[in-house]
CSV table of C-alpha atoms in Angstrom, one decimal:
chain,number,residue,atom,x,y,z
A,1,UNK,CA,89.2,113.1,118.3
A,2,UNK,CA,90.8,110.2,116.7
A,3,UNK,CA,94.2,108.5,117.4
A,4,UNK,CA,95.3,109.1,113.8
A,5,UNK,CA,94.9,112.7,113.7
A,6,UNK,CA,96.9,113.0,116.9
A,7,UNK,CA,99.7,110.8,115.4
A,8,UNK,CA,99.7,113.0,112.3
A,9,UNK,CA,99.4,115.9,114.8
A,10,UNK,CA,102.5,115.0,116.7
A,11,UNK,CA,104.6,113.7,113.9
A,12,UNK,CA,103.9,117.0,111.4
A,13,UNK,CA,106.1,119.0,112.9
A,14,UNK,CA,109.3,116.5,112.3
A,15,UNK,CA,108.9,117.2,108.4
A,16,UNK,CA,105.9,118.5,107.4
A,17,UNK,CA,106.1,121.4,109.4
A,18,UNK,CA,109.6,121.6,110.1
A,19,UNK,CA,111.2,125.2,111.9
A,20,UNK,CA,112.0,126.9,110.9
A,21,UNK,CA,113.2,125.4,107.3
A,22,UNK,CA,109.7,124.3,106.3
A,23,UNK,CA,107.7,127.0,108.5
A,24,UNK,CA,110.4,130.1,107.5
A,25,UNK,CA,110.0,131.5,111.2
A,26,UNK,CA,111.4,132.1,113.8
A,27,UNK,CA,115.0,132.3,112.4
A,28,UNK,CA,116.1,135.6,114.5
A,29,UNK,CA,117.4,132.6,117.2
A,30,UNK,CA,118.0,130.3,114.4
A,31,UNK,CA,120.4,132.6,113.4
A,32,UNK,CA,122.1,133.8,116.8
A,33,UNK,CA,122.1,131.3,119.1
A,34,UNK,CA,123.7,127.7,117.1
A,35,UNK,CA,127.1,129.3,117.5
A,36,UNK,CA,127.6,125.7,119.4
A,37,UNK,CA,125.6,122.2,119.3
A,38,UNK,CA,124.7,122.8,123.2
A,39,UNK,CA,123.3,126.8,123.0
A,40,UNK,CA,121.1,125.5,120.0
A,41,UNK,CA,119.7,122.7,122.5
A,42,UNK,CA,118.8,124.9,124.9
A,43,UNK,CA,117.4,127.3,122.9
A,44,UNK,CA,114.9,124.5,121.3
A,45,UNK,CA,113.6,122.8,124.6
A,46,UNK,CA,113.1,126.8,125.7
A,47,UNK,CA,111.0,127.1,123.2
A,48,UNK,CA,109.6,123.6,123.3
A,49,UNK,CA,108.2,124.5,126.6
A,50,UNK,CA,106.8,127.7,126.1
A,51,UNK,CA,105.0,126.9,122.7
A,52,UNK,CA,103.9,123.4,124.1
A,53,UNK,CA,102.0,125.2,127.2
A,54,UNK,CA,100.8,128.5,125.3
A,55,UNK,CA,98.8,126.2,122.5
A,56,UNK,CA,97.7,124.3,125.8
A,57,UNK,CA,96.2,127.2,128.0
A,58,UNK,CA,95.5,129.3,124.8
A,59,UNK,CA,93.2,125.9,123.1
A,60,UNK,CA,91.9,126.1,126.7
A,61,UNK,CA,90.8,129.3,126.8
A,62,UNK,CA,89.6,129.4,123.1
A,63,UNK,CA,86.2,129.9,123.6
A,64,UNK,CA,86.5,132.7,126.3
A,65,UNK,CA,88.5,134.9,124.7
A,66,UNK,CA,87.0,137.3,122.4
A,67,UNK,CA,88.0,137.3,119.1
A,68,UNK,CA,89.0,141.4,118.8
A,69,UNK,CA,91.8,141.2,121.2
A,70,UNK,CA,92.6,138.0,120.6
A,71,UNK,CA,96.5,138.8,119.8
A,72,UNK,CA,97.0,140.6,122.7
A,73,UNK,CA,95.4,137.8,125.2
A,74,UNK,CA,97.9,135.6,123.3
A,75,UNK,CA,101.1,137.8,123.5
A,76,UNK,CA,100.2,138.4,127.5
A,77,UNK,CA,99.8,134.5,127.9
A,78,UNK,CA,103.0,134.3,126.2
A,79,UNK,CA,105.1,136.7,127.7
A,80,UNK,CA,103.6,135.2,131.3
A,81,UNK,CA,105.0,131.8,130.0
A,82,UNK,CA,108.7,133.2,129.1
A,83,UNK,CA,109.1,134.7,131.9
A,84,UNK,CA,108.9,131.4,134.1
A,85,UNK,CA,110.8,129.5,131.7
A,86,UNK,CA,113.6,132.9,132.0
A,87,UNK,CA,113.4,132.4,136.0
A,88,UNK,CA,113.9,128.6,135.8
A,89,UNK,CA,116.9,129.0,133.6
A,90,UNK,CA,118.4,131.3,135.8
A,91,UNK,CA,117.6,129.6,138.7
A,92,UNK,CA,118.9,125.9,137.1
A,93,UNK,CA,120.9,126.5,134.1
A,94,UNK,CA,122.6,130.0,134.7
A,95,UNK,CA,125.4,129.8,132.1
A,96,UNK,CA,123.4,128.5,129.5
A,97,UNK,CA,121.2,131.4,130.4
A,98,UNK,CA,124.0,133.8,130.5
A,99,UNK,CA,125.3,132.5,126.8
A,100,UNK,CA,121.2,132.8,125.3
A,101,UNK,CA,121.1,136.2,126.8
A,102,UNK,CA,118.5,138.8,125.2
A,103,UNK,CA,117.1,135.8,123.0
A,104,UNK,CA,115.3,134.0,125.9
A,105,UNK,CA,112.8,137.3,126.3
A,106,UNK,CA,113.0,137.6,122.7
A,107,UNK,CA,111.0,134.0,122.4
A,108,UNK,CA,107.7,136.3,123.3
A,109,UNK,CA,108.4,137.5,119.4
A,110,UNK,CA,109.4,134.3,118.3
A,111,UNK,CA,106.7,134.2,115.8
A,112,UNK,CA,106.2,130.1,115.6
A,113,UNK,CA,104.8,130.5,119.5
A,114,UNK,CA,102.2,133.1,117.9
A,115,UNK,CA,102.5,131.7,114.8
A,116,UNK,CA,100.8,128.1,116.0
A,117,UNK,CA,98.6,130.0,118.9
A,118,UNK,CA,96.8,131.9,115.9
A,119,UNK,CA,96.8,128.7,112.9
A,120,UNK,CA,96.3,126.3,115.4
A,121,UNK,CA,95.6,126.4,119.0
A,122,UNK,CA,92.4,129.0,118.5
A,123,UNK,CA,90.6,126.1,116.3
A,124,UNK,CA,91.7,123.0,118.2
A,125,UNK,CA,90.7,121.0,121.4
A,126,UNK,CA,93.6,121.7,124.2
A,127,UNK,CA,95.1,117.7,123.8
A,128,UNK,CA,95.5,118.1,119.9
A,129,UNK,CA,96.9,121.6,120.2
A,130,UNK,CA,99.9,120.6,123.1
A,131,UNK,CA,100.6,117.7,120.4
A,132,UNK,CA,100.9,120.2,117.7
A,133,UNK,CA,103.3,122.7,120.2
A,134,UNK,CA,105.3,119.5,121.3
A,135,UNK,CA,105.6,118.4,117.8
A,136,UNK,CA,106.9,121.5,116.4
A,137,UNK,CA,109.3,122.5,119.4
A,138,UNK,CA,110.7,119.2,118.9
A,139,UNK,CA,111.3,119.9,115.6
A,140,UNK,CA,112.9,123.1,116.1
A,141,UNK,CA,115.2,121.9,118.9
A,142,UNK,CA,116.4,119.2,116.4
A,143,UNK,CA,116.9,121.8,113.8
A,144,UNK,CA,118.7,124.3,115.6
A,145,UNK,CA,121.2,121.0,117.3
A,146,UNK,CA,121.9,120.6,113.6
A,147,UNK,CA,122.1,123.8,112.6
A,148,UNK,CA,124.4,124.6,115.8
A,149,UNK,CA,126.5,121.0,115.4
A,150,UNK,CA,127.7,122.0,111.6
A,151,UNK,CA,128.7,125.5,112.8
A,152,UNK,CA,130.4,123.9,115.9
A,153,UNK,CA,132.1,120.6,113.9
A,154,UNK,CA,133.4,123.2,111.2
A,155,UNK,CA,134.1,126.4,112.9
A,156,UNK,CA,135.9,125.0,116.3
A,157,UNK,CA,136.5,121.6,115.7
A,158,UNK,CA,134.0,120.4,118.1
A,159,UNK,CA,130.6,118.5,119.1
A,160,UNK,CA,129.3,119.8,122.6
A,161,UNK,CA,132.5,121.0,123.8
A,162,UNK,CA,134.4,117.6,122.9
A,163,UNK,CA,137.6,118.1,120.0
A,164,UNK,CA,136.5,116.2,117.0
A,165,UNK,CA,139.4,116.5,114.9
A,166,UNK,CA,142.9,115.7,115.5
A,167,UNK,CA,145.4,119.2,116.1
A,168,UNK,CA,146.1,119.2,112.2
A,169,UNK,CA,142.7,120.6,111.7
A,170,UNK,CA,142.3,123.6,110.9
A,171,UNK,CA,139.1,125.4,112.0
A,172,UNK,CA,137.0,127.5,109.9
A,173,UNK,CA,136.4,130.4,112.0
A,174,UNK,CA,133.6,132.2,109.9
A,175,UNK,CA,131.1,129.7,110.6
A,176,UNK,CA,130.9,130.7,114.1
A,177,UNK,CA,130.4,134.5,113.5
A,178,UNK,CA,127.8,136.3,111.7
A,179,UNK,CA,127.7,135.3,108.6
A,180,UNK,CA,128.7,131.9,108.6
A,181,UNK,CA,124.8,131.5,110.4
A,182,UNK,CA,122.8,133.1,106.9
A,183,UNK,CA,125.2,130.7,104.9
A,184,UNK,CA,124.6,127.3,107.0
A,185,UNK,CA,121.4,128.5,107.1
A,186,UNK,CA,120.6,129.0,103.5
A,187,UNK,CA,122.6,125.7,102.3
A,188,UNK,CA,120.6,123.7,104.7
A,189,UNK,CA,117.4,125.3,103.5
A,190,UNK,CA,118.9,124.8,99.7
A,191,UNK,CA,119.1,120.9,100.4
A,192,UNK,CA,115.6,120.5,102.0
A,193,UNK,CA,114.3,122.1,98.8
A,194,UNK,CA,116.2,119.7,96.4
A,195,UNK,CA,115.0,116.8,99.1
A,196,UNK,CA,111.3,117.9,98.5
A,197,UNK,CA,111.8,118.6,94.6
A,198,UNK,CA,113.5,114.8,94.7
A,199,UNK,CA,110.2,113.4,96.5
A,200,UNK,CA,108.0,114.9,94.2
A,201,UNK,CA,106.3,117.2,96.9
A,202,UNK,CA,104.6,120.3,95.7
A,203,UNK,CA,106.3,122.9,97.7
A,204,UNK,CA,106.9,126.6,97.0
A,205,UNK,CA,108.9,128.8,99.6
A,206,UNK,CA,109.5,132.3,99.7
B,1,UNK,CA,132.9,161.3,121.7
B,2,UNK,CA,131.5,158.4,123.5
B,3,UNK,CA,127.9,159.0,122.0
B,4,UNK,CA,129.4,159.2,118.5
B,5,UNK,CA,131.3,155.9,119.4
B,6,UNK,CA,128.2,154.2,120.7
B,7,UNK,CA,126.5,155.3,117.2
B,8,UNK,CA,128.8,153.9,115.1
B,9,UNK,CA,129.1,151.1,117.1
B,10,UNK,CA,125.3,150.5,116.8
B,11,UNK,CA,124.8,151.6,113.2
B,12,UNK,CA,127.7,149.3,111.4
B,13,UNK,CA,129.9,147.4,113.9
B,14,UNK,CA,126.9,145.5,115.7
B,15,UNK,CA,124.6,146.1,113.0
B,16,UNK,CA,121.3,144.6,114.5
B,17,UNK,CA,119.9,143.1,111.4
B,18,UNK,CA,123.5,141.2,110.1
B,19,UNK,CA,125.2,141.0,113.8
B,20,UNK,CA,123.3,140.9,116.3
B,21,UNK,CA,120.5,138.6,113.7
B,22,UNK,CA,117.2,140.8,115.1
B,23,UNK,CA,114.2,140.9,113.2
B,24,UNK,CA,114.3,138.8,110.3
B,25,UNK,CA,111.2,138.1,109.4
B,26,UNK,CA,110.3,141.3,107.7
B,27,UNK,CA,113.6,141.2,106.8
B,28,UNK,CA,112.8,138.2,104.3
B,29,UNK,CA,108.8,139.2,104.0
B,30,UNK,CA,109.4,142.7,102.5
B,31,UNK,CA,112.5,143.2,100.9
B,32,UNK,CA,111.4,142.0,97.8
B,33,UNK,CA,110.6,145.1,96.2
B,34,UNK,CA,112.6,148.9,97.4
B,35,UNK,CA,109.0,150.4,98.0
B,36,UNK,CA,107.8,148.0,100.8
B,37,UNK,CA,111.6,148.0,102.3
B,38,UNK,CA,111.5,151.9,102.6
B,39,UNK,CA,107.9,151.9,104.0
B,40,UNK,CA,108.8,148.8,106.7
B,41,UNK,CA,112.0,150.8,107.7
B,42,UNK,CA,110.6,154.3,108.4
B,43,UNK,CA,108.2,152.5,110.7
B,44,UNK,CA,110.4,150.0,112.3
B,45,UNK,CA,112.5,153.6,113.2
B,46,UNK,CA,109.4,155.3,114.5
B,47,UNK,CA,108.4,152.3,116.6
B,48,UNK,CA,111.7,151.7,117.9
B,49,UNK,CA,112.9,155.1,118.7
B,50,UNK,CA,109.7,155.1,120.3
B,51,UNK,CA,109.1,152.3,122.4
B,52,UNK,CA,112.9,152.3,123.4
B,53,UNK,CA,111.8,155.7,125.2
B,54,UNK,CA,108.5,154.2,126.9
B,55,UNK,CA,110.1,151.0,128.1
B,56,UNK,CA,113.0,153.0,129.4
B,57,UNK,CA,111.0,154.9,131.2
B,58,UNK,CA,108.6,152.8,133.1
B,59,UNK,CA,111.8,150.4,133.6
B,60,UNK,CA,113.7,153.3,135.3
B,61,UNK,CA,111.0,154.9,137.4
B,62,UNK,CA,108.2,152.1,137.3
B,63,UNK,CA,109.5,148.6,138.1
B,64,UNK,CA,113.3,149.2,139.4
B,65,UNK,CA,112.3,151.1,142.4
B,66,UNK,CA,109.7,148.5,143.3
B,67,UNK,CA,112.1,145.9,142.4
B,68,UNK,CA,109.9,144.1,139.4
B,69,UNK,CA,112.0,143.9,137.3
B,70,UNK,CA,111.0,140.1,136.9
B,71,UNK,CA,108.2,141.5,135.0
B,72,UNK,CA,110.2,143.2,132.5
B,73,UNK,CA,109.2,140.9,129.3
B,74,UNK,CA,105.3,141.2,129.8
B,75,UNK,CA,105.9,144.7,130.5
B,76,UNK,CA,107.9,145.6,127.4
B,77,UNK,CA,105.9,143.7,125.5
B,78,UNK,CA,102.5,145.0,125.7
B,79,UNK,CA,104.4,148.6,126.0
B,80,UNK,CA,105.8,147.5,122.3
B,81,UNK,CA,101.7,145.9,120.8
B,82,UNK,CA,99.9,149.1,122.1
B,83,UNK,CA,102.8,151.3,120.3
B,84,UNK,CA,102.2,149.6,116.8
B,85,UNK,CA,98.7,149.8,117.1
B,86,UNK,CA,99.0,153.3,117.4
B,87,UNK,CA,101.6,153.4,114.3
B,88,UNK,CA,98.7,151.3,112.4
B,89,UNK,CA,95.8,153.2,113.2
B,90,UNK,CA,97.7,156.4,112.4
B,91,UNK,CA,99.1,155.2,109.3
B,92,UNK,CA,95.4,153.9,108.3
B,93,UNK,CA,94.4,157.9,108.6
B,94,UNK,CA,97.5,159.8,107.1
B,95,UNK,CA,98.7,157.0,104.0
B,96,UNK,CA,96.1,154.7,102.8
B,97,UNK,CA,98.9,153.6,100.1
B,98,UNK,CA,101.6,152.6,102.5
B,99,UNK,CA,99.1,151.0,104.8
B,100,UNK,CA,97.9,148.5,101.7
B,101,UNK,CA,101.5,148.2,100.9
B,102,UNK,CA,102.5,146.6,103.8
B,103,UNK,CA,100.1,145.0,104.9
B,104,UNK,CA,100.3,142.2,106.9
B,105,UNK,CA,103.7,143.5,108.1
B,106,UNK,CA,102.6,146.1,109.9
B,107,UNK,CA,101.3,144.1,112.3
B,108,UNK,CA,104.3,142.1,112.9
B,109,UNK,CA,106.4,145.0,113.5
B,110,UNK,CA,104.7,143.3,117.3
B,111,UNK,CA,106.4,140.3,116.9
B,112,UNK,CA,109.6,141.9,115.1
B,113,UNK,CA,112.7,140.7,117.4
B,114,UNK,CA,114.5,144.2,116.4
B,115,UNK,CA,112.0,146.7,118.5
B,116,UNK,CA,111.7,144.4,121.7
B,117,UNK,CA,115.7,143.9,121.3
B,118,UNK,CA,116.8,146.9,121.4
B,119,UNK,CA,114.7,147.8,124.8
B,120,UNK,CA,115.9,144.6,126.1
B,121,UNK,CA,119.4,146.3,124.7
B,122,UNK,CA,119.2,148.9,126.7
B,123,UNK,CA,117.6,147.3,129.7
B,124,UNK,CA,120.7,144.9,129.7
B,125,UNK,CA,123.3,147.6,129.5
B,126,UNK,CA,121.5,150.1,131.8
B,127,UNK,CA,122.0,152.9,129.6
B,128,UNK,CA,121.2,156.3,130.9
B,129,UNK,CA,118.3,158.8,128.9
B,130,UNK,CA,120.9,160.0,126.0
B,131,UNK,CA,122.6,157.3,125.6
B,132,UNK,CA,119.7,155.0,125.2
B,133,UNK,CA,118.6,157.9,122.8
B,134,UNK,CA,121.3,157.4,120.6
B,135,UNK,CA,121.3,153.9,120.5
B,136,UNK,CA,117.6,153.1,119.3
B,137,UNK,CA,118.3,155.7,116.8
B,138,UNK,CA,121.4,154.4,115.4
B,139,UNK,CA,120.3,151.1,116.1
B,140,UNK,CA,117.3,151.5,114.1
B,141,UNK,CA,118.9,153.8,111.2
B,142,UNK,CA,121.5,150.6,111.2
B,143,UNK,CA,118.1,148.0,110.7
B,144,UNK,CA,117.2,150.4,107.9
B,145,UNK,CA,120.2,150.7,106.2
B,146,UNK,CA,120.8,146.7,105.7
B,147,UNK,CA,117.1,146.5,105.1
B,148,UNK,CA,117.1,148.5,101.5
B,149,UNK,CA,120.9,147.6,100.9
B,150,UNK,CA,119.0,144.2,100.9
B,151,UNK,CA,116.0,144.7,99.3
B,152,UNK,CA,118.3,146.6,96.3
B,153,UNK,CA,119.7,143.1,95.7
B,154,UNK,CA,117.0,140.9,96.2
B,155,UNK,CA,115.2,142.9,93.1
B,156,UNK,CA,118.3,142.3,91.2
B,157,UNK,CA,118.2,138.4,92.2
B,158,UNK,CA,114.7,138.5,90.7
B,159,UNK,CA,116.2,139.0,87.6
B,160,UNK,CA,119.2,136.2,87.9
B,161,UNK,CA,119.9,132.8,87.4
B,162,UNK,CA,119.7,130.7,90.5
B,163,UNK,CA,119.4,127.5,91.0
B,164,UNK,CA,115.5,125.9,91.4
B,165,UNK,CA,116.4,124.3,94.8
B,166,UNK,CA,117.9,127.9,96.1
B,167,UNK,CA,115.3,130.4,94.8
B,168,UNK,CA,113.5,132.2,97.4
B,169,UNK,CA,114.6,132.5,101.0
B,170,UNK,CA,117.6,129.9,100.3
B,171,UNK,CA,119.5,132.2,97.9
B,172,UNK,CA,118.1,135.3,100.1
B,173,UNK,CA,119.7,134.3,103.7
B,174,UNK,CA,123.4,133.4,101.7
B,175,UNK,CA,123.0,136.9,100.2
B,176,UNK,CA,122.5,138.5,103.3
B,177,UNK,CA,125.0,136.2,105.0
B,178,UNK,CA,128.1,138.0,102.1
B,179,UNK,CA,126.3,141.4,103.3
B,180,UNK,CA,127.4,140.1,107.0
B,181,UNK,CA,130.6,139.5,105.8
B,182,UNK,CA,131.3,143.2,104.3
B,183,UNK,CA,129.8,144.4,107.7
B,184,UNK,CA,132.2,142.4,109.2
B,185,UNK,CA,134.8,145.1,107.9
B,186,UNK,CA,133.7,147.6,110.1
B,187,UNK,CA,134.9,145.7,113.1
B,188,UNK,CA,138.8,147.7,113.1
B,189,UNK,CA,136.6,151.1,113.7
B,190,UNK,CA,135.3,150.3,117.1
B,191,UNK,CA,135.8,146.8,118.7
């Protein structure tokens, strides 16, 4: 293995494989959890963890496990994984745990754990494959900080719980229900496409 | 009353595709044409209804009384992937059509947040046999109900004028996040 492909490995998932606006999954959490800046952090080093150790143990295991019940080997090594990281947070960080709720299970479905498990992890040494999972947790934590800072900034008036604005301010409340997440969403996801189409990239989504 | 409450509740007010934001990858994957939206939801109905059954089962009798309940996810989980294979292999047999249809999606209905949510729903709220009966229905008639309200717009944006940078998923999520809105309105029926 050479040093550049692990360097391209680890920095790929900061643009080139961005979640979930360049990969389109996992947005179920996307979606429900970046009511606030903090949630969304959580929620990303959660996930950071679990996909980082499930490429590890599942590159690991590669050769082992056959290749008919291959999905089902991953989903149990994945659901054994969640439910540390569930334990931990409850054990360590019980509000934050208390505000994710249902979505910290729901990372077993998160399909960018199974996602890079299945395009990744199954044909990659176990170093390269962790530098993939770290990469692209990393990127998703970063995305869904953003993602959960413009819904905070606009819809309360603040950044991790601290007032931004002066009283005058008038918050938008959408942003922080339902629908306000599609809409951030689908600008932000609107700007990365004119971004690419400005760079020249050949990219087609959806 | 109350279980006529509960299924309103589930069906509109916390609509699981637009509020409670389960399962959206089909959601975007197949609702590009009516056909494949109609196919994806009568499944995603008879997995859910399904699998909310099994995994309130063994959770009741199975790991409560031994006090496992820390191995609820795994549990649920492989409950949930031996469930769609059986929805595959069945579907295989009976409707070769519908199988080719959708495809790759069938096989996600594992990794669809909206099945596992609504068992970890029910798990959360310690619903008793009925009620939990009610609410995977509803639930799941609710998933359906967005999902081809969805995909009837989505063939109609085909058709439209959108911007190049917002074609595809872009213009899709702000779509569905206008649907959330007019769900929104059903909040003054049951809060």
């Amino acid at each position: 293995m050479s040093k550049g492909k692990l360097g391209a490995t680890l920095t790929a998932g900061l643009w080139k494989r961005l979640p979930p606006f360049r990969l389109v999954l996992g947005l179920c959490p996307s979606l429900a959890v970046t009511t606030s800046a903090e949630n969304g952090l959580g929620m990303g080093i959660a996930l950071a963890l679990v996909v980082t150790m499930s490429n590890g143990i599942i590159s690991a295991l590669r050769k082992l496990i056959p290749a008919k019940v291959r999905i089902a080997s991953y989903i149990v090594i994945i659901a054994t994984l969640v439910s540390i990281v569930e334990t931990l947070m409850k054990a360590y960080f019980f509000p934050l745990s208390e505000q994710l709720g249902i979505y910290i299970p729901l990372i077993v479905v998160n399909c960018i754990v199974l996602g890079r498990a299945e395009g990744f992890a199954a044909k990659n040494p176990p170093l390269l494959s962790m530098a993939d999972g770290l990469s692209v947790g990393i990127g998703y934590t970063l995305s869904l900080t953003l993602i959960g800072s413009i819904r905070e900034i606009l819809g309360v008036g603040s950044w991790f719980g601290l007032p931004v604005f002066g009283a005058a301010f008038e918050p938008l409340a959408f942003l922080v229900l339902a629908p306000g997440a599609f809409i951030t969403i689908g600008i932000l996801l609107g700007i990365q496409n004119l971004f690419s189409r400005w760079r020249g990239e050949k990219f087609v989504q959806g | 009353m109350d279980l006529l409450y509960l299924a309103i509740s589930a069906t509109f007010v916390n609509n699981i595709l637009l509020a409670q934001y389960l399962g959206h990858c089909p959601f975007l994957g197949v609702s590009k044409r009516i056909e494949t939206a109609l196919g994806m939801a009568a499944a995603i109905i008879f997995v859910t209804i399904l699998s909310a059954i099994f995994t309130w089962t063994v959770l009741t009798y199975a790991l409560i009384p031994y006090g496992l309940e820390f191995l609820q996810t795994l549990t649920f989980i492989l409950i949930i992937a031996s469930l769609v294979q059986l929805v595959e292999i069945l579907m295989k047999k009976k409707s070769r059509s519908l199988y080719n249809a959708l495809g790759v999606y069938l096989a996600l209905i594992t990794t669809n947040c909206a099945v596992m949510g609504v068992a970890l729903l029910v798990a959360r709220e310690e619903l008793g046999f009925i009620e939990m009966l009610v609410f995977a229905t509803a639930s799941s008639f609710g998933y359906a109900l967005a999902l081809l309200l969805f995909a009837g717009h989505r063939e109609r944006l085909q058709i439209s004028a959108i911007p190049k940078s917002m074609q595809g998923t872009a213009i899709a999520l702000v779509t569905a996040g206008i649907m959330s809105l007019a769900f929104i309105g059903f909040q003054g029926m049951a809060s």
